[in-house]
C-alpha cells in the first residue's frame, strides 16, 4: 500500500505551466508555532515560503494536543491554514502528539504527501487506528453515560478517516535527501527516541544562500540498549530544539538495576506489579531488561503479561526494521514465561489474577487503553504496585498518581489509591537536561536563531537560559502558541 517517496511526481513539479521562481519577487520564509510551544503536546510547525503570488506551505509534525483539557480543546479549534493548500507534511516520529492530528487534517482537505521514515509509516498505521478507536470509544462511552458537555459527544475523527491518511505516507530512508516541495528538501537523521524517530534537517533554497533548518523532534537518550544515540548535527541556521527535560536531570544511573529493585520489592509482597508503559518503545525496552534480568537470575521467573494490543503489534515491527535499532536482524524480545494477551476475555481474567505476576499495559500516562481497567482493580489493593516508567504530562491520570493523590476518577467513579506507586525516570524516551546539552554541544557554532520548544514553560526557559548564559548563544527564544516569526527574507 505504501509507495516510496517520489519527489519528481510532486504536484508543483508536474503542474503544467508552473513558472520558474520569479527573480523580482521578495521571498519571505516564516514559521508559525501551532503546538508544542510552552507545552509538550500538539507539535505542529507551519513553514511558509511567501513570494508574492507564489506560496509554499509545509507542516512539520501534525500532533494532537493531549493532557490538560484547555490544551485538548485546541484540537477542536480551526487551524490558521487551509489544509488543501499545504504542499506536504513532514513527520519526526509516530507519537500521537506529533502525528495524531493527521486524520483531521486529511478530513479537512489535505491530500499531499506525508514524508517520514519507513518504521514511522508502519507505526502510524497502528497508532492512528488506535487513536481513532479510542476517540470513538470515548465519545460512545460519554454519550452512554451522559457525562459529555457536548451533546452528543463526537470523535475528532474515526477509523474511516485514518484509512484516508495511510495512502499518503511516503517512507524515506535515514540519510536520504528528498525534495518535499519546489524549494525545500529534507533529510531524516536518527533521533533515538522511538523506533523510526527522526531529527529533520531541512534545506530551503531561494534565499540568497541555501538555509538549513533543523527540527530536533523528540530526542532520545544516550546508551539506550535498544535504540541508537541521537545523531549529531553540527550546523544549522535555524534550530528548533525540544526541552521536555530542559530543567532536570534524571537521577537514575542504572535503569536495569533500578528495575530489578522495583520488581523484587513488588513481588516480595506477593503482589502484582502493574507497569504503565507506552506501547511504543517503553514496552520493548522493559521486555529487553526483564529478559536479561531473568536470564541472569536477578529477578524471579514469575509470569509476565503484555496486555496491550498495540504494544504487541509494535513489538512485532522490530524485526522488520533492523536498521532502526541496536537489537539487530533476527533478534527477539520473547522469553519463556512471557505471554502476549490478545483476547479481551484473557485481559479481563487478569483483573482477578493474584500475585506474584507482572502486567505491562498501556497507555503510559494511564489516560486510556487496557491499563485503565487494570488500575481500576489494582489501585485499591495494598499488596499490588503500580510502576510509572515515563513522562507524565500535566492533567493526566498518571501525573495525579505520581503526585500521590489518594483517589482518582475512572469511568465516572472515584477509586481509592491504596497500592504502592513507584516511578522510574530513567526509562523516559526523552533526553534529560544533560543529554540535551550534550546533543547541542555538537553544533560547531551557535545557530543564527534557536527556538526552544516542546517543554513546559519552566523547562523551556531553563534550557534557553543555559544556552544564552553558559554557551553564549545569542538569539535563543522560547516561542508561544501561535507565534509567527519571519526567519529569512530573500532578494
Ligand atoms: Zn515522542
mmCIF file of N, CA, C and O in Angstrom, residues 167-220:
data_model
loop_
_atom_site.group_PDB
_atom_site.id
_atom_site.type_symbol
_atom_site.label_atom_id
_atom_site.label_comp_id
_atom_site.label_asym_id
_atom_site.label_seq_id
_atom_site.Cartn_x
_atom_site.Cartn_y
_atom_site.Cartn_z
ATOM 1 N N UNK A 167 -2.658 5.989 2.622
ATOM 2 C CA UNK A 167 -2.092 6.020 1.262
ATOM 3 C C UNK A 167 -1.221 7.249 0.984
ATOM 4 O O UNK A 167 -0.513 7.282 -0.017
ATOM 5 N N UNK A 168 -1.272 8.257 1.850
ATOM 6 C CA UNK A 168 -0.479 9.473 1.621
ATOM 7 C C UNK A 168 0.937 9.373 2.187
ATOM 8 O O UNK A 168 1.782 10.231 1.932
ATOM 9 N N UNK A 169 1.205 8.320 2.979
ATOM 10 C CA UNK A 169 2.518 8.207 3.633
ATOM 11 C C UNK A 169 3.606 7.858 2.630
ATOM 12 O O UNK A 169 3.425 6.992 1.771
ATOM 13 N N UNK A 170 4.729 8.557 2.734
ATOM 14 C CA UNK A 170 5.865 8.333 1.827
ATOM 15 C C UNK A 170 7.109 8.008 2.649
ATOM 16 O O UNK A 170 7.727 8.919 3.221
ATOM 17 N N UNK A 171 7.481 6.730 2.747
ATOM 18 C CA UNK A 171 8.660 6.392 3.558
ATOM 19 C C UNK A 171 9.967 6.851 2.927
ATOM 20 O O UNK A 171 10.155 6.736 1.713
ATOM 21 N N UNK A 172 10.836 7.375 3.761
ATOM 22 C CA UNK A 172 12.148 7.878 3.321
ATOM 23 C C UNK A 172 13.210 7.233 4.213
ATOM 24 O O UNK A 172 13.005 7.105 5.413
ATOM 25 N N UNK A 173 14.332 6.837 3.610
ATOM 26 C CA UNK A 173 15.412 6.229 4.402
ATOM 27 C C UNK A 173 16.179 7.294 5.176
ATOM 28 O O UNK A 173 16.309 8.434 4.729
ATOM 29 N N UNK A 174 16.706 6.899 6.338
ATOM 30 C CA UNK A 174 17.603 7.793 7.084
ATOM 31 C C UNK A 174 18.749 8.204 6.172
ATOM 32 O O UNK A 174 19.285 7.380 5.422
ATOM 33 N N UNK A 175 19.112 9.476 6.203
ATOM 34 C CA UNK A 175 20.284 9.944 5.462
ATOM 35 C C UNK A 175 20.020 10.292 4.015
ATOM 36 O O UNK A 175 20.882 10.844 3.343
ATOM 37 N N UNK A 176 18.810 9.986 3.528
ATOM 38 C CA UNK A 176 18.496 10.258 2.117
ATOM 39 C C UNK A 176 17.811 11.618 2.004
ATOM 40 O O UNK A 176 16.881 11.911 2.759
ATOM 41 N N UNK A 177 18.263 12.442 1.055
ATOM 42 C CA UNK A 177 17.637 13.749 0.904
ATOM 43 C C UNK A 177 16.476 13.647 -0.079
ATOM 44 O O UNK A 177 16.613 13.060 -1.147
ATOM 45 N N UNK A 178 15.340 14.195 0.289
ATOM 46 C CA UNK A 178 14.178 14.115 -0.593
ATOM 47 C C UNK A 178 13.533 15.505 -0.728
ATOM 48 O O UNK A 178 13.404 16.234 0.265
ATOM 49 N N UNK A 179 13.185 15.869 -1.971
ATOM 50 C CA UNK A 179 12.523 17.157 -2.197
ATOM 51 C C UNK A 179 11.068 17.027 -1.777
ATOM 52 O O UNK A 179 10.371 16.121 -2.233
ATOM 53 N N UNK A 180 10.625 17.907 -0.889
ATOM 54 C CA UNK A 180 9.241 17.834 -0.426
ATOM 55 C C UNK A 180 8.390 18.957 -1.017
ATOM 56 O O UNK A 180 7.168 18.943 -0.908
ATOM 57 N N UNK A 181 9.055 19.929 -1.612
ATOM 58 C CA UNK A 181 8.354 20.958 -2.370
ATOM 59 C C UNK A 181 9.391 21.534 -3.315
ATOM 60 O O UNK A 181 10.530 21.064 -3.362
ATOM 61 N N UNK A 182 9.009 22.546 -4.082
ATOM 62 C CA UNK A 182 9.945 23.077 -5.077
ATOM 63 C C UNK A 182 11.229 23.619 -4.442
ATOM 64 O O UNK A 182 12.315 23.446 -4.975
ATOM 65 N N UNK A 183 11.106 24.238 -3.290
ATOM 66 C CA UNK A 183 12.279 24.890 -2.700
ATOM 67 C C UNK A 183 12.789 24.244 -1.414
ATOM 68 O O UNK A 183 13.740 24.732 -0.822
ATOM 69 N N UNK A 184 12.155 23.177 -1.024
ATOM 70 C CA UNK A 184 12.538 22.577 0.257
ATOM 71 C C UNK A 184 12.837 21.093 0.098
ATOM 72 O O UNK A 184 12.060 20.355 -0.522
ATOM 73 N N UNK A 185 13.984 20.669 0.643
ATOM 74 C CA UNK A 185 14.258 19.237 0.713
ATOM 75 C C UNK A 185 14.557 18.878 2.167
ATOM 76 O O UNK A 185 14.975 19.745 2.951
ATOM 77 N N UNK A 186 14.327 17.620 2.518
ATOM 78 C CA UNK A 186 14.565 17.207 3.907
ATOM 79 C C UNK A 186 15.389 15.928 3.956
ATOM 80 O O UNK A 186 15.365 15.116 3.035
ATOM 81 N N UNK A 187 16.116 15.783 5.064
ATOM 82 C CA UNK A 187 16.871 14.562 5.347
ATOM 83 C C UNK A 187 16.530 14.150 6.779
ATOM 84 O O UNK A 187 16.489 14.993 7.674
ATOM 85 N N UNK A 188 16.267 12.856 6.968
ATOM 86 C CA UNK A 188 15.953 12.351 8.305
ATOM 87 C C UNK A 188 17.203 11.745 8.937
ATOM 88 O O UNK A 188 17.924 10.987 8.281
ATOM 89 N N UNK A 189 17.465 12.093 10.203
ATOM 90 C CA UNK A 189 18.577 11.501 10.961
ATOM 91 C C UNK A 189 17.990 10.861 12.214
ATOM 92 O O UNK A 189 17.074 11.423 12.817
ATOM 93 N N UNK A 190 18.555 9.734 12.621
ATOM 94 C CA UNK A 190 18.007 9.003 13.772
ATOM 95 C C UNK A 190 18.016 9.871 15.040
ATOM 96 O O UNK A 190 19.050 10.415 15.420
ATOM 97 N N UNK A 191 16.849 9.978 15.686
ATOM 98 C CA UNK A 191 16.748 10.770 16.920
ATOM 99 C C UNK A 191 16.840 9.894 18.164
ATOM 100 O O UNK A 191 16.894 10.397 19.288
ATOM 101 N N UNK A 192 16.803 8.568 17.987
ATOM 102 C CA UNK A 192 16.979 7.651 19.123
ATOM 103 C C UNK A 192 15.879 7.729 20.174
ATOM 104 O O UNK A 192 16.065 7.335 21.313
ATOM 105 N N UNK A 193 14.708 8.200 19.784
ATOM 106 C CA UNK A 193 13.613 8.448 20.748
ATOM 107 C C UNK A 193 12.623 7.284 20.770
ATOM 108 O O UNK A 193 12.301 6.760 21.842
ATOM 109 N N UNK A 194 12.120 6.904 19.612
ATOM 110 C CA UNK A 194 11.337 5.667 19.461
ATOM 111 C C UNK A 194 11.724 5.064 18.112
ATOM 112 O O UNK A 194 12.429 5.709 17.322
ATOM 113 N N UNK A 195 11.237 3.881 17.833
ATOM 114 C CA UNK A 195 11.529 3.241 16.553
ATOM 115 C C UNK A 195 11.143 4.194 15.409
ATOM 116 O O UNK A 195 10.020 4.684 15.357
ATOM 117 N N UNK A 196 12.078 4.472 14.528
ATOM 118 C CA UNK A 196 11.791 5.316 13.374
ATOM 119 C C UNK A 196 11.852 6.809 13.626
ATOM 120 O O UNK A 196 11.617 7.603 12.704
ATOM 121 N N UNK A 197 12.158 7.224 14.847
ATOM 122 C CA UNK A 197 12.133 8.662 15.151
ATOM 123 C C UNK A 197 13.269 9.383 14.446
ATOM 124 O O UNK A 197 14.333 8.811 14.211
ATOM 125 N N UNK A 198 13.016 10.646 14.106
ATOM 126 C CA UNK A 198 13.997 11.372 13.305
ATOM 127 C C UNK A 198 14.148 12.819 13.731
ATOM 128 O O UNK A 198 13.207 13.457 14.207
ATOM 129 N N UNK A 199 15.373 13.287 13.522
ATOM 130 C CA UNK A 199 15.668 14.718 13.534
ATOM 131 C C UNK A 199 15.491 15.120 12.070
ATOM 132 O O UNK A 199 15.978 14.422 11.181
ATOM 133 N N UNK A 200 14.776 16.206 11.817
ATOM 134 C CA UNK A 200 14.559 16.617 10.429
ATOM 135 C C UNK A 200 15.499 17.762 10.085
ATOM 136 O O UNK A 200 15.484 18.814 10.737
ATOM 137 N N UNK A 201 16.322 17.522 9.089
ATOM 138 C CA UNK A 201 17.195 18.580 8.579
ATOM 139 C C UNK A 201 16.566 19.057 7.281
ATOM 140 O O UNK A 201 16.277 18.261 6.388
ATOM 141 N N UNK A 202 16.347 20.356 7.201
ATOM 142 C CA UNK A 202 15.623 20.903 6.054
ATOM 143 C C UNK A 202 16.485 21.921 5.311
ATOM 144 O O UNK A 202 17.087 22.787 5.942
ATOM 145 N N UNK A 203 16.573 21.784 3.999
ATOM 146 C CA UNK A 203 17.316 22.749 3.186
ATOM 147 C C UNK A 203 16.293 23.605 2.447
ATOM 148 O O UNK A 203 15.458 23.070 1.717
ATOM 149 N N UNK A 204 16.377 24.913 2.655
ATOM 150 C CA UNK A 204 15.458 25.826 1.981
ATOM 151 C C UNK A 204 16.255 26.644 0.971
ATOM 152 O O UNK A 204 17.188 27.365 1.352
ATOM 153 N N UNK A 205 15.907 26.524 -0.303
ATOM 154 C CA UNK A 205 16.651 27.268 -1.318
ATOM 155 C C UNK A 205 15.862 28.502 -1.743
ATOM 156 O O UNK A 205 14.680 28.638 -1.416
ATOM 157 N N UNK A 206 16.541 29.396 -2.459
ATOM 158 C CA UNK A 206 15.855 30.578 -2.974
ATOM 159 C C UNK A 206 16.039 31.803 -2.113
ATOM 160 O O UNK A 206 15.491 32.850 -2.384
ATOM 161 N N UNK A 207 16.801 31.690 -1.005
ATOM 162 C CA UNK A 207 17.028 32.839 -0.141
ATOM 163 C C UNK A 207 18.534 33.118 -0.144
ATOM 164 O O UNK A 207 19.243 32.725 0.768
ATOM 165 N N UNK A 208 19.022 33.810 -1.176
ATOM 166 C CA UNK A 208 20.466 34.026 -1.350
ATOM 167 C C UNK A 208 21.173 32.675 -1.250
ATOM 168 O O UNK A 208 21.206 31.924 -2.193
ATOM 169 N N UNK A 209 21.700 32.358 -0.041
ATOM 170 C CA UNK A 209 22.287 31.027 0.132
ATOM 171 C C UNK A 209 21.214 30.072 0.636
ATOM 172 O O UNK A 209 20.278 30.499 1.294
ATOM 173 N N UNK A 210 21.423 28.795 0.361
ATOM 174 C CA UNK A 210 20.508 27.797 0.903
ATOM 175 C C UNK A 210 20.589 27.827 2.430
ATOM 176 O O UNK A 210 21.666 27.945 2.996
ATOM 177 N N UNK A 211 19.434 27.779 3.055
ATOM 178 C CA UNK A 211 19.401 27.831 4.517
ATOM 179 C C UNK A 211 19.110 26.449 5.081
ATOM 180 O O UNK A 211 18.342 25.680 4.494
ATOM 181 N N UNK A 212 19.699 26.184 6.231
ATOM 182 C CA UNK A 212 19.478 24.885 6.859
ATOM 183 C C UNK A 212 18.667 25.046 8.149
ATOM 184 O O UNK A 212 19.091 25.733 9.079
ATOM 185 N N UNK A 213 17.509 24.394 8.171
ATOM 186 C CA UNK A 213 16.663 24.396 9.373
ATOM 187 C C UNK A 213 16.742 23.009 9.989
ATOM 188 O O UNK A 213 16.656 22.009 9.273
ATOM 189 N N UNK A 214 16.910 22.955 11.284
ATOM 190 C CA UNK A 214 16.955 21.655 11.957
ATOM 191 C C UNK A 214 15.848 21.597 13.008
ATOM 192 O O UNK A 214 15.750 22.470 13.868
ATOM 193 N N UNK A 215 15.000 20.568 12.880
ATOM 194 C CA UNK A 215 13.948 20.322 13.867
ATOM 195 C C UNK A 215 14.396 19.103 14.663
ATOM 196 O O UNK A 215 14.467 18.007 14.114
ATOM 197 N N UNK A 216 14.688 19.274 15.934
ATOM 198 C CA UNK A 216 15.236 18.143 16.704
ATOM 199 C C UNK A 216 14.220 17.019 16.844
ATOM 200 O O UNK A 216 14.587 15.875 17.025
ATOM 201 N N UNK A 217 12.927 17.357 16.725
ATOM 202 C CA UNK A 217 11.908 16.371 17.080
ATOM 203 C C UNK A 217 12.090 16.034 18.546
ATOM 204 O O UNK A 217 12.660 16.826 19.294
ATOM 205 N N UNK A 218 11.641 14.885 18.994
ATOM 206 C CA UNK A 218 11.910 14.463 20.366
ATOM 207 C C UNK A 218 13.227 13.707 20.342
ATOM 208 O O UNK A 218 13.410 12.813 19.517
ATOM 209 N N UNK A 219 14.136 14.096 21.233
ATOM 210 C CA UNK A 219 15.450 13.447 21.264
ATOM 211 C C UNK A 219 15.469 12.333 22.297
ATOM 212 O O UNK A 219 14.932 12.482 23.399
ATOM 213 N N UNK A 220 16.091 11.232 21.920
ATOM 214 C CA UNK A 220 16.182 10.090 22.831
ATOM 215 C C UNK A 220 17.387 10.206 23.744
ATOM 216 O O UNK A 220 18.073 11.230 23.777
#
